[in-house]
mmCIF file with all atom_site columns, N, CA and C in Angstrom:
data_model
loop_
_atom_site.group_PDB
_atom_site.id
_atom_site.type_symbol
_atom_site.label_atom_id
_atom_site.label_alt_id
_atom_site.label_comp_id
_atom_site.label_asym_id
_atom_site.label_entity_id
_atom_site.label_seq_id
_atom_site.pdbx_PDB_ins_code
_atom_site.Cartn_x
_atom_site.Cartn_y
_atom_site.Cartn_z
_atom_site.occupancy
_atom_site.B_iso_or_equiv
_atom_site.pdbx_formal_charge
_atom_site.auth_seq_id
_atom_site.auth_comp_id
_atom_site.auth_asym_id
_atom_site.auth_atom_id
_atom_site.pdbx_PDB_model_num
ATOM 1   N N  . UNK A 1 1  ? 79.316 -30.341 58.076 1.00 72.00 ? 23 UNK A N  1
ATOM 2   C CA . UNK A 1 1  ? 79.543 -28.937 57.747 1.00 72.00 ? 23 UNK A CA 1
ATOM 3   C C  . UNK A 1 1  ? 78.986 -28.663 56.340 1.00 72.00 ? 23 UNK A C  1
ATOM 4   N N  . UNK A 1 2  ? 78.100 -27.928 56.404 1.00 79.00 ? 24 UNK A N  1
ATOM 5   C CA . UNK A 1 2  ? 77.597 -27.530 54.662 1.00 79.00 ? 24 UNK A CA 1
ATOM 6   C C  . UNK A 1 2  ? 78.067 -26.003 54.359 1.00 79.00 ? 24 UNK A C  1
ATOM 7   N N  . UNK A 1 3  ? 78.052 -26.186 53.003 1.00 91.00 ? 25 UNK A N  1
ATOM 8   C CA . UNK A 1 3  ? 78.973 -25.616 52.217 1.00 91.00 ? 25 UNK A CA 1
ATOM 9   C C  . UNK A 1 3  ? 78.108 -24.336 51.679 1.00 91.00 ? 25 UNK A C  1
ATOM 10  N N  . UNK A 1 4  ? 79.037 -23.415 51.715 1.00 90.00 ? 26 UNK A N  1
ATOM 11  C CA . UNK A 1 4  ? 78.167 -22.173 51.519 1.00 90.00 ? 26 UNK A CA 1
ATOM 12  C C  . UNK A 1 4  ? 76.785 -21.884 50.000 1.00 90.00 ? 26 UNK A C  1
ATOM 13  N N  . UNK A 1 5  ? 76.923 -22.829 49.538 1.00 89.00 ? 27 UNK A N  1
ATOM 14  C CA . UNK A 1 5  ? 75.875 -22.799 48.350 1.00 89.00 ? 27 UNK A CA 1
ATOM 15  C C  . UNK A 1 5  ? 74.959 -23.692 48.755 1.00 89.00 ? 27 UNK A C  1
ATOM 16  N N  . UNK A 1 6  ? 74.767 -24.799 49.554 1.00 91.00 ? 28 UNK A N  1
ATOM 17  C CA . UNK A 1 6  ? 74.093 -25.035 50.336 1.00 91.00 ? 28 UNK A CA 1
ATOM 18  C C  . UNK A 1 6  ? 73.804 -24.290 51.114 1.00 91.00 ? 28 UNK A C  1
ATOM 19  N N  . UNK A 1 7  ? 74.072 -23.619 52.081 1.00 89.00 ? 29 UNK A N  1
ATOM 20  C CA . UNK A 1 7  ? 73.520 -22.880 53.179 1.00 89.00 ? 29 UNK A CA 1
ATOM 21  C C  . UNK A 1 7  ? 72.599 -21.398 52.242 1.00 89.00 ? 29 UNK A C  1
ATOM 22  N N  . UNK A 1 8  ? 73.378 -21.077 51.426 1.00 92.00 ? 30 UNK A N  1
ATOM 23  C CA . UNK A 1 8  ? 72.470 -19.928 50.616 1.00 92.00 ? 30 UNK A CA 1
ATOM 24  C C  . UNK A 1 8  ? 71.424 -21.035 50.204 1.00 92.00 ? 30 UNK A C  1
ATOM 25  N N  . UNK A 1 9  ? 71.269 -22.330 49.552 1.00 92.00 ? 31 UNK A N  1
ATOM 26  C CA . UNK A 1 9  ? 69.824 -22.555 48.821 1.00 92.00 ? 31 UNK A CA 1
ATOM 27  C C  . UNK A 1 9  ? 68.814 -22.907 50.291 1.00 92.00 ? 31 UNK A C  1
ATOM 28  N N  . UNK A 1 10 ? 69.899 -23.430 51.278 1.00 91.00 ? 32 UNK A N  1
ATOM 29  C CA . UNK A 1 10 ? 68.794 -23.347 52.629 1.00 91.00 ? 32 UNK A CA 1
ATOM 30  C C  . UNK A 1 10 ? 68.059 -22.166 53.141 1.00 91.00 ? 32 UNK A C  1
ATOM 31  N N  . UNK A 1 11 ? 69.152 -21.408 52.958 1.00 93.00 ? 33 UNK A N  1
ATOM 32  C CA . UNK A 1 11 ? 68.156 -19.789 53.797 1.00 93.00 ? 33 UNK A CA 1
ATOM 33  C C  . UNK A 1 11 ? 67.115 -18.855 51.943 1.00 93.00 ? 33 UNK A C  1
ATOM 34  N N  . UNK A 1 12 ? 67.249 -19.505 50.971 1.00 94.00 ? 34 UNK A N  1
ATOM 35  C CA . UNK A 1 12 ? 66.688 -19.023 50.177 1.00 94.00 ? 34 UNK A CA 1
ATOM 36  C C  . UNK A 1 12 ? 65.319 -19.808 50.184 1.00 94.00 ? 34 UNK A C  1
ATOM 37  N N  . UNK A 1 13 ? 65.672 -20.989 50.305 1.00 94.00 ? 35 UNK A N  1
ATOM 38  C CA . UNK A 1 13 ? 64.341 -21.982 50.803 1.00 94.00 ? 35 UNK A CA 1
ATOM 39  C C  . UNK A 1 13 ? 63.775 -21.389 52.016 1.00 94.00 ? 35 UNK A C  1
ATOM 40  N N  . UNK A 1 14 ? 64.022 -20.978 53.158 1.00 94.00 ? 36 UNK A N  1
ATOM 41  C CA . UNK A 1 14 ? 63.420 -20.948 54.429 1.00 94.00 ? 36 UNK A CA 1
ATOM 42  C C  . UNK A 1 14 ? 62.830 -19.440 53.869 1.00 94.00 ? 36 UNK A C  1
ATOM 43  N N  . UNK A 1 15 ? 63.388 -18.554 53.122 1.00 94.00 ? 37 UNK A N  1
ATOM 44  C CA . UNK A 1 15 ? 62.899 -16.945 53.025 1.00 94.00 ? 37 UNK A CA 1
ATOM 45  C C  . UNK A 1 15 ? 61.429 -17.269 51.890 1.00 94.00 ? 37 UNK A C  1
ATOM 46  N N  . UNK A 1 16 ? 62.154 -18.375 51.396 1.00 94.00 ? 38 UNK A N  1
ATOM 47  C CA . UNK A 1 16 ? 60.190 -18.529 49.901 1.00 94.00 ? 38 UNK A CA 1
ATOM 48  C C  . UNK A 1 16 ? 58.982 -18.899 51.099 1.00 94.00 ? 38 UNK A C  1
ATOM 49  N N  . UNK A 1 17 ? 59.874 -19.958 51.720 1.00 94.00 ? 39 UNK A N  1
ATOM 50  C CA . UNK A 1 17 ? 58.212 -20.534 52.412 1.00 94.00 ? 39 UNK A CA 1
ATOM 51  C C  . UNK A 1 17 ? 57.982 -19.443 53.837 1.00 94.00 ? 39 UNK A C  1
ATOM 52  N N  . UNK A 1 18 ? 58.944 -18.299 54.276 1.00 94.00 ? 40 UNK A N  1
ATOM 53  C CA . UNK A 1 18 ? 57.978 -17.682 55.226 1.00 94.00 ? 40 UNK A CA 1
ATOM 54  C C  . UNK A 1 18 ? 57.840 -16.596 54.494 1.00 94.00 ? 40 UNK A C  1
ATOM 55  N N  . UNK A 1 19 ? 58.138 -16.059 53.409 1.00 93.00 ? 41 UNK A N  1
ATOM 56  C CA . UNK A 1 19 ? 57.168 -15.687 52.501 1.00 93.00 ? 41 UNK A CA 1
ATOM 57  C C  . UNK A 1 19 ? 55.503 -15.889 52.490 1.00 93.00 ? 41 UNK A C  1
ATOM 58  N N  . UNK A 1 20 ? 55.664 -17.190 52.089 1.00 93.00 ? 42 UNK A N  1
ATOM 59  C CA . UNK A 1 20 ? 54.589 -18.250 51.915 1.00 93.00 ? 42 UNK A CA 1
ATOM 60  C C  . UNK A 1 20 ? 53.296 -18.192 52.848 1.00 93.00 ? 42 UNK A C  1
ATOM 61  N N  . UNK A 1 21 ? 54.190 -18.177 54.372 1.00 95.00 ? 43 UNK A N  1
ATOM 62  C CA . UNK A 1 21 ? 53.032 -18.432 55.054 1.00 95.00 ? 43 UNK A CA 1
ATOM 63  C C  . UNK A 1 21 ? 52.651 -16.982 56.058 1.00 95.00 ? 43 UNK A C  1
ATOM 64  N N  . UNK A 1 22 ? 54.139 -16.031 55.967 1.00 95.00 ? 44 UNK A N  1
ATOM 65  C CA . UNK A 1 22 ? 53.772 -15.270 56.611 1.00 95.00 ? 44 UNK A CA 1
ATOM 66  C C  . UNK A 1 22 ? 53.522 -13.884 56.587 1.00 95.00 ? 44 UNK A C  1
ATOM 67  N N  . UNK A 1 23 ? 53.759 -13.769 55.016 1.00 94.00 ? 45 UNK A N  1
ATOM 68  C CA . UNK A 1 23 ? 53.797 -12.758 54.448 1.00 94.00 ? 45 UNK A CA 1
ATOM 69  C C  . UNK A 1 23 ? 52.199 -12.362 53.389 1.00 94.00 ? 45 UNK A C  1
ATOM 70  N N  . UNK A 1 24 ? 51.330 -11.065 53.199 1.00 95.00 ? 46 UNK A N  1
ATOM 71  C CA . UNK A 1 24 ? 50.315 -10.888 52.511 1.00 95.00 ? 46 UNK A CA 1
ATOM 72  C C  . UNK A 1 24 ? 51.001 -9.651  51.448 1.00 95.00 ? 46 UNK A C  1
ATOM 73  N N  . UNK A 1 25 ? 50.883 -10.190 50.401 1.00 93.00 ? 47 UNK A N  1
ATOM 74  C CA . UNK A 1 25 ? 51.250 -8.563  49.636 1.00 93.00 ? 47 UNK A CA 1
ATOM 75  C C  . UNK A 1 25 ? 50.211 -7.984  49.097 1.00 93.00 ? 47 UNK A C  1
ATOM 76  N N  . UNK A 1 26 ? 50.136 -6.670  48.791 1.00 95.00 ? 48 UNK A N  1
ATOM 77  C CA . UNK A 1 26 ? 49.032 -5.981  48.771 1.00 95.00 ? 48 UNK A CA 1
ATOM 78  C C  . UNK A 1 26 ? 49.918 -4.709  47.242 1.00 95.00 ? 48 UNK A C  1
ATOM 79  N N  . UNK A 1 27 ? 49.067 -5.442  46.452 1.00 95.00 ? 49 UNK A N  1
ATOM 80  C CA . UNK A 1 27 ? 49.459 -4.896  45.086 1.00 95.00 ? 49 UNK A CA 1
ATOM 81  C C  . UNK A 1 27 ? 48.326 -3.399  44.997 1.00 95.00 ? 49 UNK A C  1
ATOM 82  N N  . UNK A 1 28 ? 49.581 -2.289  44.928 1.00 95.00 ? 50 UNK A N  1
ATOM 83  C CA . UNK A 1 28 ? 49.050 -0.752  44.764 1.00 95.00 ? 50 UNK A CA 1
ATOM 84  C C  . UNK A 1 28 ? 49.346 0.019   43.752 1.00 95.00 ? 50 UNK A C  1
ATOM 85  N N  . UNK A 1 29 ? 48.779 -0.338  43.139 1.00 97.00 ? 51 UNK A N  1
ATOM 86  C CA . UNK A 1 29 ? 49.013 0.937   41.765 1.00 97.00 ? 51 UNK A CA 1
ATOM 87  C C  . UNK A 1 29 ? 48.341 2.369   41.941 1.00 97.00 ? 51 UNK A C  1
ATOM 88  N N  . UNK A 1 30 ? 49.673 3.128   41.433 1.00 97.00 ? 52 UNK A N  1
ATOM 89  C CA . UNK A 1 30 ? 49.699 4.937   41.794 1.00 97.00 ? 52 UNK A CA 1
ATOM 90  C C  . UNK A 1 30 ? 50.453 5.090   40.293 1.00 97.00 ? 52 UNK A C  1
ATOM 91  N N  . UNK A 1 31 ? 50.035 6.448   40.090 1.00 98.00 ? 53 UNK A N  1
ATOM 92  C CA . UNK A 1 31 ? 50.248 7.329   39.031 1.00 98.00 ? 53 UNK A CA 1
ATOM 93  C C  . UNK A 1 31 ? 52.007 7.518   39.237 1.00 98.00 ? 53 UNK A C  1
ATOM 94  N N  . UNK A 1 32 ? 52.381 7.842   38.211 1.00 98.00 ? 54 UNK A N  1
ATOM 95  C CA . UNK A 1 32 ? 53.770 7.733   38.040 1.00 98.00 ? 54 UNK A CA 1
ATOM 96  C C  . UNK A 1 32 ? 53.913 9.062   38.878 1.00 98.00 ? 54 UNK A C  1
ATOM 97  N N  . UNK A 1 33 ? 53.668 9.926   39.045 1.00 98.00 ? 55 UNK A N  1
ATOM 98  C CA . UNK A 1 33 ? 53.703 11.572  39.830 1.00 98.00 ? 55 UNK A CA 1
ATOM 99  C C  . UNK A 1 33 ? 53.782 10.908  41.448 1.00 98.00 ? 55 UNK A C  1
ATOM 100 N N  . UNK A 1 34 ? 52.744 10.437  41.798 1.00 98.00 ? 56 UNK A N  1
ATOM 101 C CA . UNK A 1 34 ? 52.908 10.123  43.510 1.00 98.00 ? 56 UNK A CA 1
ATOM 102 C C  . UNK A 1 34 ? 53.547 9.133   43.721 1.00 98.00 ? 56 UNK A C  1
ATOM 103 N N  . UNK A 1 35 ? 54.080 8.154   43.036 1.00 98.00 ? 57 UNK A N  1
ATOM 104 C CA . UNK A 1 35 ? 55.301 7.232   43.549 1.00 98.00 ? 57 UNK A CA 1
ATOM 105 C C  . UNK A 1 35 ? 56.496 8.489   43.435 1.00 98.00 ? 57 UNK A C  1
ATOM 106 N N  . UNK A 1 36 ? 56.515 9.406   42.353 1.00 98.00 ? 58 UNK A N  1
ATOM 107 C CA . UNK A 1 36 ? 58.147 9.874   42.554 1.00 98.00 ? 58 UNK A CA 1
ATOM 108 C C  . UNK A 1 36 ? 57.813 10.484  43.946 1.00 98.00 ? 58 UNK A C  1
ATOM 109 N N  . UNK A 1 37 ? 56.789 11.187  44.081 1.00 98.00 ? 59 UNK A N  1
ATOM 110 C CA . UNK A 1 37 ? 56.715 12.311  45.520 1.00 98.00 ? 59 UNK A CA 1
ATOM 111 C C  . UNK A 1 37 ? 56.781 11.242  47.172 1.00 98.00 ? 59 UNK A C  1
ATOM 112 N N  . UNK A 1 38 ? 56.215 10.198  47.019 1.00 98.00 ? 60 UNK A N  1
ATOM 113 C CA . UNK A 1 38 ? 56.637 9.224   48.295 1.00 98.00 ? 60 UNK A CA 1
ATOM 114 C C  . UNK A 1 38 ? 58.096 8.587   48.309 1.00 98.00 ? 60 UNK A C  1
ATOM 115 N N  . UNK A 1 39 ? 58.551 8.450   46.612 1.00 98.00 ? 61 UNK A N  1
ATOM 116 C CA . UNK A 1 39 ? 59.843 7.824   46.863 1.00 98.00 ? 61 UNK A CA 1
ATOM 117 C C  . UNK A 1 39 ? 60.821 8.733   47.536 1.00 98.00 ? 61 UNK A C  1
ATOM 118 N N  . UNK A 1 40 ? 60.562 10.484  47.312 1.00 98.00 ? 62 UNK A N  1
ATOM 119 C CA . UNK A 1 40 ? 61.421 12.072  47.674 1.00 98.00 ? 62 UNK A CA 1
ATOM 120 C C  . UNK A 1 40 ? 61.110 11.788  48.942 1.00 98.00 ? 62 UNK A C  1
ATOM 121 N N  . UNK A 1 41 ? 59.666 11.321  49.592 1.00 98.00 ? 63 UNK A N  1
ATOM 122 C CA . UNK A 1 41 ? 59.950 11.585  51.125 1.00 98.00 ? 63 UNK A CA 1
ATOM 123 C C  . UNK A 1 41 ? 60.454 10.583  51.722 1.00 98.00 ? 63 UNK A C  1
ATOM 124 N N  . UNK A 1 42 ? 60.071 9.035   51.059 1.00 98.00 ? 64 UNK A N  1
ATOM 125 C CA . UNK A 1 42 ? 61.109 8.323   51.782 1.00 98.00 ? 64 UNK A CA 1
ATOM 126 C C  . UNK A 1 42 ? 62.639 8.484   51.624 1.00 98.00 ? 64 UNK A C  1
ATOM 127 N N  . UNK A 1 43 ? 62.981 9.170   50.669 1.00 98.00 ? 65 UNK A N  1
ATOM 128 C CA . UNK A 1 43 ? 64.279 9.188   50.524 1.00 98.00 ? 65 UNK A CA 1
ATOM 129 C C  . UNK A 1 43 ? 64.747 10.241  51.922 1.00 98.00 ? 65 UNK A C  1
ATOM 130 N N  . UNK A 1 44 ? 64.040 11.299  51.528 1.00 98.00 ? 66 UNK A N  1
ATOM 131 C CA . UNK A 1 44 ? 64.567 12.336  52.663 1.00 98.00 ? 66 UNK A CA 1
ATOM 132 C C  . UNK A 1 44 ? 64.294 12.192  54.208 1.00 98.00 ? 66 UNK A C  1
ATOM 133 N N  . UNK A 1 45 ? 63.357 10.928  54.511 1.00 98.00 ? 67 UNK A N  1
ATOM 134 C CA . UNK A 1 45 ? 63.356 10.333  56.016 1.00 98.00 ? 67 UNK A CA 1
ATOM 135 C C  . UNK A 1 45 ? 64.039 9.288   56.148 1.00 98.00 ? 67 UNK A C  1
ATOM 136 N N  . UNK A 1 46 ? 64.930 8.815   55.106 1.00 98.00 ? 68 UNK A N  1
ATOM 137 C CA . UNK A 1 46 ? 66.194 7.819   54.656 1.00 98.00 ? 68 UNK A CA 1
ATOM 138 C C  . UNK A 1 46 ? 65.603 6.532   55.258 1.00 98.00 ? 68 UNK A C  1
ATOM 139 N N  . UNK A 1 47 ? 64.183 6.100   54.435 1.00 98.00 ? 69 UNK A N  1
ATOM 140 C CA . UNK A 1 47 ? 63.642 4.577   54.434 1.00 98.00 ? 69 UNK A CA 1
ATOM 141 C C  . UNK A 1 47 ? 63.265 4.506   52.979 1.00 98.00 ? 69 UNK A C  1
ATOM 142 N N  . UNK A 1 48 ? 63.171 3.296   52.778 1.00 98.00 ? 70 UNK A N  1
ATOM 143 C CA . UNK A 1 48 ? 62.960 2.931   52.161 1.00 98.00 ? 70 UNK A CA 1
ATOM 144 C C  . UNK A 1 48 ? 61.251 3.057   51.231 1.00 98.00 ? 70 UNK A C  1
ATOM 145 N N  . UNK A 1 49 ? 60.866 2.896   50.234 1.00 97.00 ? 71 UNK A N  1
ATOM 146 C CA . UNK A 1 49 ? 59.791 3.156   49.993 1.00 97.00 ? 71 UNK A CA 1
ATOM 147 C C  . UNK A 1 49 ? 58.771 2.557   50.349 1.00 97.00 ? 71 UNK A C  1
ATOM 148 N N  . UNK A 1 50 ? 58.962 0.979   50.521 1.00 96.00 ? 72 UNK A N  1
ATOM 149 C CA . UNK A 1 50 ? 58.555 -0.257  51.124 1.00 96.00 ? 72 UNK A CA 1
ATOM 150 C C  . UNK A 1 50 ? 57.844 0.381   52.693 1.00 96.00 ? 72 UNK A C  1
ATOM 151 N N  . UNK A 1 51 ? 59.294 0.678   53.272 1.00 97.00 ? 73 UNK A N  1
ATOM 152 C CA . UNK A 1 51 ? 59.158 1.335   55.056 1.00 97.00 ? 73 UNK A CA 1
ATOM 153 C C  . UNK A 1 51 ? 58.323 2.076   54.938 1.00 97.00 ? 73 UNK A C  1
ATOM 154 N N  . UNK A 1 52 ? 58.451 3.414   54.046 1.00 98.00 ? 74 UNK A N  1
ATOM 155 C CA . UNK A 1 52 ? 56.999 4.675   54.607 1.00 98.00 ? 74 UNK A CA 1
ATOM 156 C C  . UNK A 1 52 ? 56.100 4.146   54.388 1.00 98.00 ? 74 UNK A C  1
ATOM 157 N N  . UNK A 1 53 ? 55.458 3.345   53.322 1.00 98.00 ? 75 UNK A N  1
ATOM 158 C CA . UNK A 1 53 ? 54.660 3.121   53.201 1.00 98.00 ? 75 UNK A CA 1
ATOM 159 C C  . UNK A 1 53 ? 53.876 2.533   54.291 1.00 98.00 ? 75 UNK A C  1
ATOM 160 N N  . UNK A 1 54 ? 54.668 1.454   54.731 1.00 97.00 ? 76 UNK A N  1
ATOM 161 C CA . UNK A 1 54 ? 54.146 0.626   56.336 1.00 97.00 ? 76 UNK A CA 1
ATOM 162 C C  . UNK A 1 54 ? 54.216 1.265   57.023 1.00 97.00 ? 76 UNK A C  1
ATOM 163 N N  . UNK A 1 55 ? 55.382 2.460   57.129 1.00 98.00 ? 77 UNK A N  1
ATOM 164 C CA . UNK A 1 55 ? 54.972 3.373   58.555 1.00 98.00 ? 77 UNK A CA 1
ATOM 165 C C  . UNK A 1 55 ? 53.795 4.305   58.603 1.00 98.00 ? 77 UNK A C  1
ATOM 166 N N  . UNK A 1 56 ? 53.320 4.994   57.393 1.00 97.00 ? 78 UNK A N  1
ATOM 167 C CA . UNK A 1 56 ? 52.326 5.589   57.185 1.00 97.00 ? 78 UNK A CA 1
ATOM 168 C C  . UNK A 1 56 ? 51.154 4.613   57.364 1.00 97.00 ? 78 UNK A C  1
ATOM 169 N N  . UNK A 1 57 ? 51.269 3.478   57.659 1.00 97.00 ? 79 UNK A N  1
ATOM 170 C CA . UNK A 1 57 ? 49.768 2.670   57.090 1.00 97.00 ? 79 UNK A CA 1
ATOM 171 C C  . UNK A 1 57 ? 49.781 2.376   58.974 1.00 97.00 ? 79 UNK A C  1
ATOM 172 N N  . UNK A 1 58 ? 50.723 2.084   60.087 1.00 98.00 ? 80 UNK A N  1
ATOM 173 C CA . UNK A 1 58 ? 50.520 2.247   60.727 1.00 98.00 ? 80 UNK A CA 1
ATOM 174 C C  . UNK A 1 58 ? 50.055 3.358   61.736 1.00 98.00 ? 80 UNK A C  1
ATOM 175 N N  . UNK A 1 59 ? 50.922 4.556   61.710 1.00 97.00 ? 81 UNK A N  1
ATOM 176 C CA . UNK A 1 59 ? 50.548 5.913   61.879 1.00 97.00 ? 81 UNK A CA 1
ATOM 177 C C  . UNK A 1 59 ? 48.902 6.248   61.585 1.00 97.00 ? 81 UNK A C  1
ATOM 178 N N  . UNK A 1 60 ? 48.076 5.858   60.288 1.00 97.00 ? 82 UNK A N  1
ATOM 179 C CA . UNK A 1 60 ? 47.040 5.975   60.036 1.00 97.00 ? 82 UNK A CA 1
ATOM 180 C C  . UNK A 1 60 ? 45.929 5.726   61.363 1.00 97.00 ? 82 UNK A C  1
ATOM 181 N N  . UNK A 1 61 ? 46.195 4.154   61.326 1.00 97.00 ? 83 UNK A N  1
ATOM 182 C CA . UNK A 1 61 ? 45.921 3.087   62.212 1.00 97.00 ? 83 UNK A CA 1
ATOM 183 C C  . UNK A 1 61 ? 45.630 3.691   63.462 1.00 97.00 ? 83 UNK A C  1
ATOM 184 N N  . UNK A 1 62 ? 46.891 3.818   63.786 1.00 97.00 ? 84 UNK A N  1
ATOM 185 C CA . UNK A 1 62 ? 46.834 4.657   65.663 1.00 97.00 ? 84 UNK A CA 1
ATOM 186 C C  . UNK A 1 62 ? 46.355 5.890   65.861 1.00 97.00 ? 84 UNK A C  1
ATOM 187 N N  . UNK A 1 63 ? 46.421 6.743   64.644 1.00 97.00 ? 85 UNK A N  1
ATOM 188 C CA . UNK A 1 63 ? 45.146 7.845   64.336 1.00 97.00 ? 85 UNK A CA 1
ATOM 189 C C  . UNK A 1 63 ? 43.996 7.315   64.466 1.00 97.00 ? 85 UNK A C  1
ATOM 190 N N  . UNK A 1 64 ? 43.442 6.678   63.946 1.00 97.00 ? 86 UNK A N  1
ATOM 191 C CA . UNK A 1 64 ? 41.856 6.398   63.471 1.00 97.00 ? 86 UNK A CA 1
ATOM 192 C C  . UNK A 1 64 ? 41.450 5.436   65.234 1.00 97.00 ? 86 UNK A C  1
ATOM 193 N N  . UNK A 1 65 ? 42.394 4.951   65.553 1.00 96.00 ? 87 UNK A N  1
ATOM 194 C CA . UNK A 1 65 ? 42.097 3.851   66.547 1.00 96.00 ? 87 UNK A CA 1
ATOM 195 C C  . UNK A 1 65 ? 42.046 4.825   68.261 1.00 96.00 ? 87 UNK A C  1
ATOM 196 N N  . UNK A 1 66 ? 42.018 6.051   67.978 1.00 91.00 ? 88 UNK A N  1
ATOM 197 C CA . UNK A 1 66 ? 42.508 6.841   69.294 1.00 91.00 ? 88 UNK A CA 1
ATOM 198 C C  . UNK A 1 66 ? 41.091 7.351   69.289 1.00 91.00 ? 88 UNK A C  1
#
């Protein structure tokens, strides 16, 4: 039986390395004006800023791909 500070450094270990292998980040710099205006609409479609962003980048996608 392992002990809950073990089990947190296990699932903190398992979240770095699929990080690692399965994750790409994509560094975007915007003017301080259009982060507040995407953070207002993600706020007011109650996601996160992270989320619109990916939902908009998909939405794009299935536009352009039709």
């Amino acid at each position: 039986n392992i002990s809950i500070m073990e089990y947190s450094e296990k699932k903190t270990e398992y979240n770095l390395n699929y990080a690692k292998t399965k994750l790409k980040r994509i560094p975007l710099d915007i003017q301080n004006e259009k982060y507040e205006e995407i953070k207002n609409a993600a706020d007011q479609a109650g996601e996160s800023v992270n989320g619109y962003i990916k939902k908009a980048i998909d939405q794009r996608i299935e536009r352009d791909n039709k």
